[in-house]
Amino acid sequence: MKERKKTAIIATSLKIQKSNSPPTIAESPPPKGSARGQHMLVLSQLRNKNHRYVTCIAHNAKGYDGNFILRSVLENTDWKPEVITSGSKILSITFKKLQFIDSLNFLPMALTKLPISLGLQDSFVKGYFPHFHNTKENSRYVDPLPAPEMYGIETMASKEKSEFLKWHGELSRSSYVFLMELEIKKYCIQDVHILPMSCLHFREIFIATTGVDPFCKAVTIASACIKVFRWNFLQPDTIE
């Protein structure tokens, strides 16, 4: 079997407040400078390290993160990346040994469903966050739990809504104090925890089953399957 390239996988998840402020990476308080600049500094360092190939993954990158990443690359570096698109959606951004892809193209489901679908343990449960409460004015909010409407309850399926209302009711009755700064940090860290664990687990299953790394030189599950066919089943000299 051919030698697979060693791949460093980085899962990213950006959370943005509903304002004109720049995006912030959800970890400990960021150092001075723009978030985009910090992000590109990390990526530049990775690209220059002794990795044969670096794959950066974001969930729904084609509809969200990819646009910020491409803008950061163009504004903060002299790179000339190769961009693969499907209409206005960015499928991948590649520059030499650094590649950005979208895990949604391999695992087409909401991030919250990945742990259950892949059989990961309960510690990977995504939890709930009041996205509609996440405004600049509420960035220092310290008060009771926001109303269910702030969590987008109207978009939830019946089972999810029932589970959410049970969780919200129990927490509200316990006089829980909601600290926005702490809650958004916890939620984002859990996001970034779920994504790499899910991607790595999926990758392990795929490699064990097919002998092919799905994230190496593939941008969708379809292209990964074509690699499997070419590697394992296509006979020599059968394509003219």
XYZ file of C-alpha atoms in Angstrom:
240
model
C 0.000 0.000 0.000
C 1.227 3.465 -0.782
C 2.611 5.528 2.060
C 0.077 8.062 3.304
C 1.220 11.581 3.919
C 1.313 12.623 7.550
C -1.372 15.211 8.014
C -1.714 17.741 10.800
C -5.386 18.463 11.316
C -6.544 21.679 12.899
C -10.207 22.303 13.552
C -11.258 25.927 13.759
C -14.495 27.530 14.785
C -15.014 31.289 14.759
C -17.782 32.934 16.759
C -18.760 36.497 15.914
C -20.916 38.918 17.853
C -23.668 40.663 15.928
C -21.811 43.916 15.477
C -19.120 45.432 13.300
C -16.367 44.209 15.607
C -13.790 41.777 14.154
C -14.214 38.014 14.687
C -12.556 36.529 17.755
C -11.222 33.026 18.238
C -12.950 31.493 21.235
C -10.150 30.668 23.602
C -8.352 32.547 26.378
C -8.273 36.369 26.081
C -6.575 37.176 22.762
C -3.333 39.144 22.553
C -3.281 42.607 21.068
C -3.908 42.958 17.356
C -6.723 41.946 15.042
C -8.161 38.448 15.362
C -7.592 37.870 11.653
C -3.941 38.824 12.028
C -3.529 36.470 15.009
C -5.182 33.644 13.095
C -2.892 34.069 10.092
C 0.172 34.288 12.345
C -0.624 30.841 13.747
C -1.215 29.430 10.267
C 2.002 30.948 8.929
C 3.934 29.336 11.769
C 2.306 25.977 11.045
C 3.088 26.248 7.349
C 6.738 26.877 8.133
C 7.042 23.976 10.594
C 8.207 20.505 9.644
C 4.826 19.162 8.508
C 4.522 17.399 5.179
C 0.967 18.637 4.874
C -1.360 20.717 7.061
C -5.134 20.450 6.774
C -7.260 23.067 8.523
C -10.912 22.167 8.997
C -13.969 24.261 9.841
C -17.587 23.128 9.895
C -19.597 24.956 7.218
C -16.461 26.715 6.029
C -17.978 27.029 2.560
C -20.785 29.214 3.880
C -18.955 31.051 6.650
C -15.359 30.579 7.842
C -13.923 30.201 4.342
C -14.799 33.768 3.420
C -12.961 35.178 6.439
C -10.006 32.865 5.866
C -9.647 33.856 2.215
C -9.920 37.533 3.119
C -7.242 37.089 5.800
C -4.930 35.317 3.380
C -5.305 38.041 0.755
C -4.985 40.937 3.226
C -2.228 39.618 5.498
C 0.044 37.528 3.272
C 1.591 37.510 -0.177
C 0.286 33.986 -0.807
C -1.410 33.149 -4.081
C -3.804 30.411 -2.983
C -5.641 27.976 -5.218
C -9.367 28.245 -4.489
C -11.937 25.610 -5.464
C -15.520 26.840 -5.434
C -19.001 25.557 -6.140
C -20.915 28.619 -7.228
C -20.269 31.189 -4.504
C -19.312 28.521 -1.935
C -15.630 27.992 -1.113
C -14.843 24.253 -1.050
C -11.127 24.564 -0.390
C -8.266 27.038 -0.150
C -4.794 25.644 -0.799
C -1.346 27.179 -0.706
C 1.587 24.791 -1.036
C 1.304 22.332 1.892
C -1.456 24.240 3.698
C -5.080 23.388 2.912
C -8.442 24.618 4.275
C -11.452 22.347 3.826
C -15.017 22.050 5.102
C -15.965 19.105 7.335
C -19.597 19.632 6.313
C -18.611 18.300 2.875
C -17.618 15.014 4.533
C -20.069 14.886 7.438
C -23.258 16.602 6.188
C -24.978 17.270 9.486
C -25.096 19.906 12.209
C -22.069 20.027 14.500
C -24.293 19.136 17.450
C -25.148 15.779 15.800
C -21.574 14.675 15.110
C -20.787 13.140 18.539
C -23.940 10.972 18.548
C -23.541 9.936 14.902
C -19.919 8.923 15.442
C -20.534 7.206 18.781
C -18.480 9.615 20.868
C -18.988 9.894 24.618
C -21.406 12.258 26.383
C -18.652 14.746 27.254
C -18.787 15.858 23.616
C -22.391 17.108 23.825
C -22.541 20.580 22.283
C -25.094 22.142 24.635
C -27.162 25.283 24.075
C -26.291 28.923 23.555
C -28.580 31.995 23.142
C -27.291 33.169 19.761
C -29.958 35.880 19.479
C -28.817 37.256 22.831
C -25.242 37.552 21.572
C -25.035 41.277 20.819
C -22.505 43.939 21.619
C -24.873 45.396 24.208
C -25.081 42.043 26.007
C -21.354 41.293 25.963
C -21.168 41.924 29.735
C -24.566 40.410 30.553
C -24.807 38.962 34.100
C -28.390 38.023 34.904
C -30.914 35.172 34.807
C -30.934 32.698 31.932
C -32.087 34.386 28.663
C -35.583 33.549 27.415
C -36.073 30.400 25.275
C -36.658 32.584 22.195
C -33.040 33.737 22.417
C -31.953 30.143 21.752
C -33.848 29.884 18.460
C -36.418 27.490 19.892
C -38.748 28.028 16.922
C -36.232 26.314 14.622
C -35.821 23.215 16.817
C -37.382 19.856 15.999
C -39.995 18.529 18.445
C -37.652 16.197 20.341
C -34.884 18.790 20.560
C -37.369 21.450 21.691
C -38.695 19.179 24.438
C -35.178 18.409 25.687
C -34.228 22.072 25.544
C -37.298 23.243 27.497
C -36.601 20.639 30.177
C -32.979 21.830 30.433
C -33.973 25.515 30.421
C -36.707 25.013 33.029
C -34.482 23.111 35.446
C -31.695 25.655 35.141
C -34.080 28.614 35.540
C -35.620 27.138 38.706
C -32.154 26.706 40.195
C -31.592 30.510 40.067
C -28.732 29.998 37.639
C -26.799 33.188 36.837
C -25.852 33.547 33.171
C -22.471 35.265 32.589
C -22.135 36.020 28.881
C -18.327 36.218 28.895
C -18.036 32.813 30.538
C -20.866 31.121 28.638
C -19.693 32.129 25.159
C -16.180 30.994 25.987
C -17.424 27.606 27.242
C -19.662 27.137 24.206
C -16.940 28.005 21.700
C -14.351 25.813 23.404
C -16.807 22.914 23.299
C -17.325 23.589 19.576
C -13.590 23.450 18.950
C -13.360 20.339 21.135
C -16.133 18.493 19.280
C -14.910 19.243 15.763
C -11.348 17.842 15.899
C -12.427 14.785 17.893
C -15.217 14.075 15.394
C -12.981 14.631 12.368
C -10.176 12.492 13.757
C -12.591 9.687 14.665
C -14.176 9.796 11.204
C -10.709 9.794 9.634
C -9.642 6.766 11.696
C -12.764 4.835 10.646
C -12.310 5.795 6.980
C -8.632 4.827 6.915
C -9.275 1.541 8.747
C -12.026 0.659 6.268
C -10.491 1.845 2.997
C -6.788 2.497 3.582
C -7.296 6.044 2.277
C -6.966 9.322 4.188
C -10.194 11.227 3.349
C -8.755 14.627 4.228
C -5.603 14.329 2.131
C -6.072 15.882 -1.325
C -9.874 15.543 -1.181
C -12.397 18.324 -0.582
C -15.670 16.352 -0.377
C -16.782 12.863 0.642
C -17.434 12.196 -3.058
C -13.849 13.004 -4.042
C -12.593 10.883 -1.125
C -14.680 7.954 -2.419
C -13.226 8.417 -5.906
C -9.778 8.121 -4.296
C -10.878 4.872 -2.652
C -12.069 3.513 -6.001
C -8.886 4.512 -7.816
C -6.630 3.197 -5.050
C -8.383 -0.084 -4.238
C -10.496 -1.128 -7.220
C -9.455 0.535 -10.478
C -7.362 -1.849 -12.546
C -4.303 -0.606 -14.482
C -4.816 0.518 -18.070
C -8.629 0.470 -17.852
C -9.138 4.168 -18.625
C -8.332 5.366 -22.132
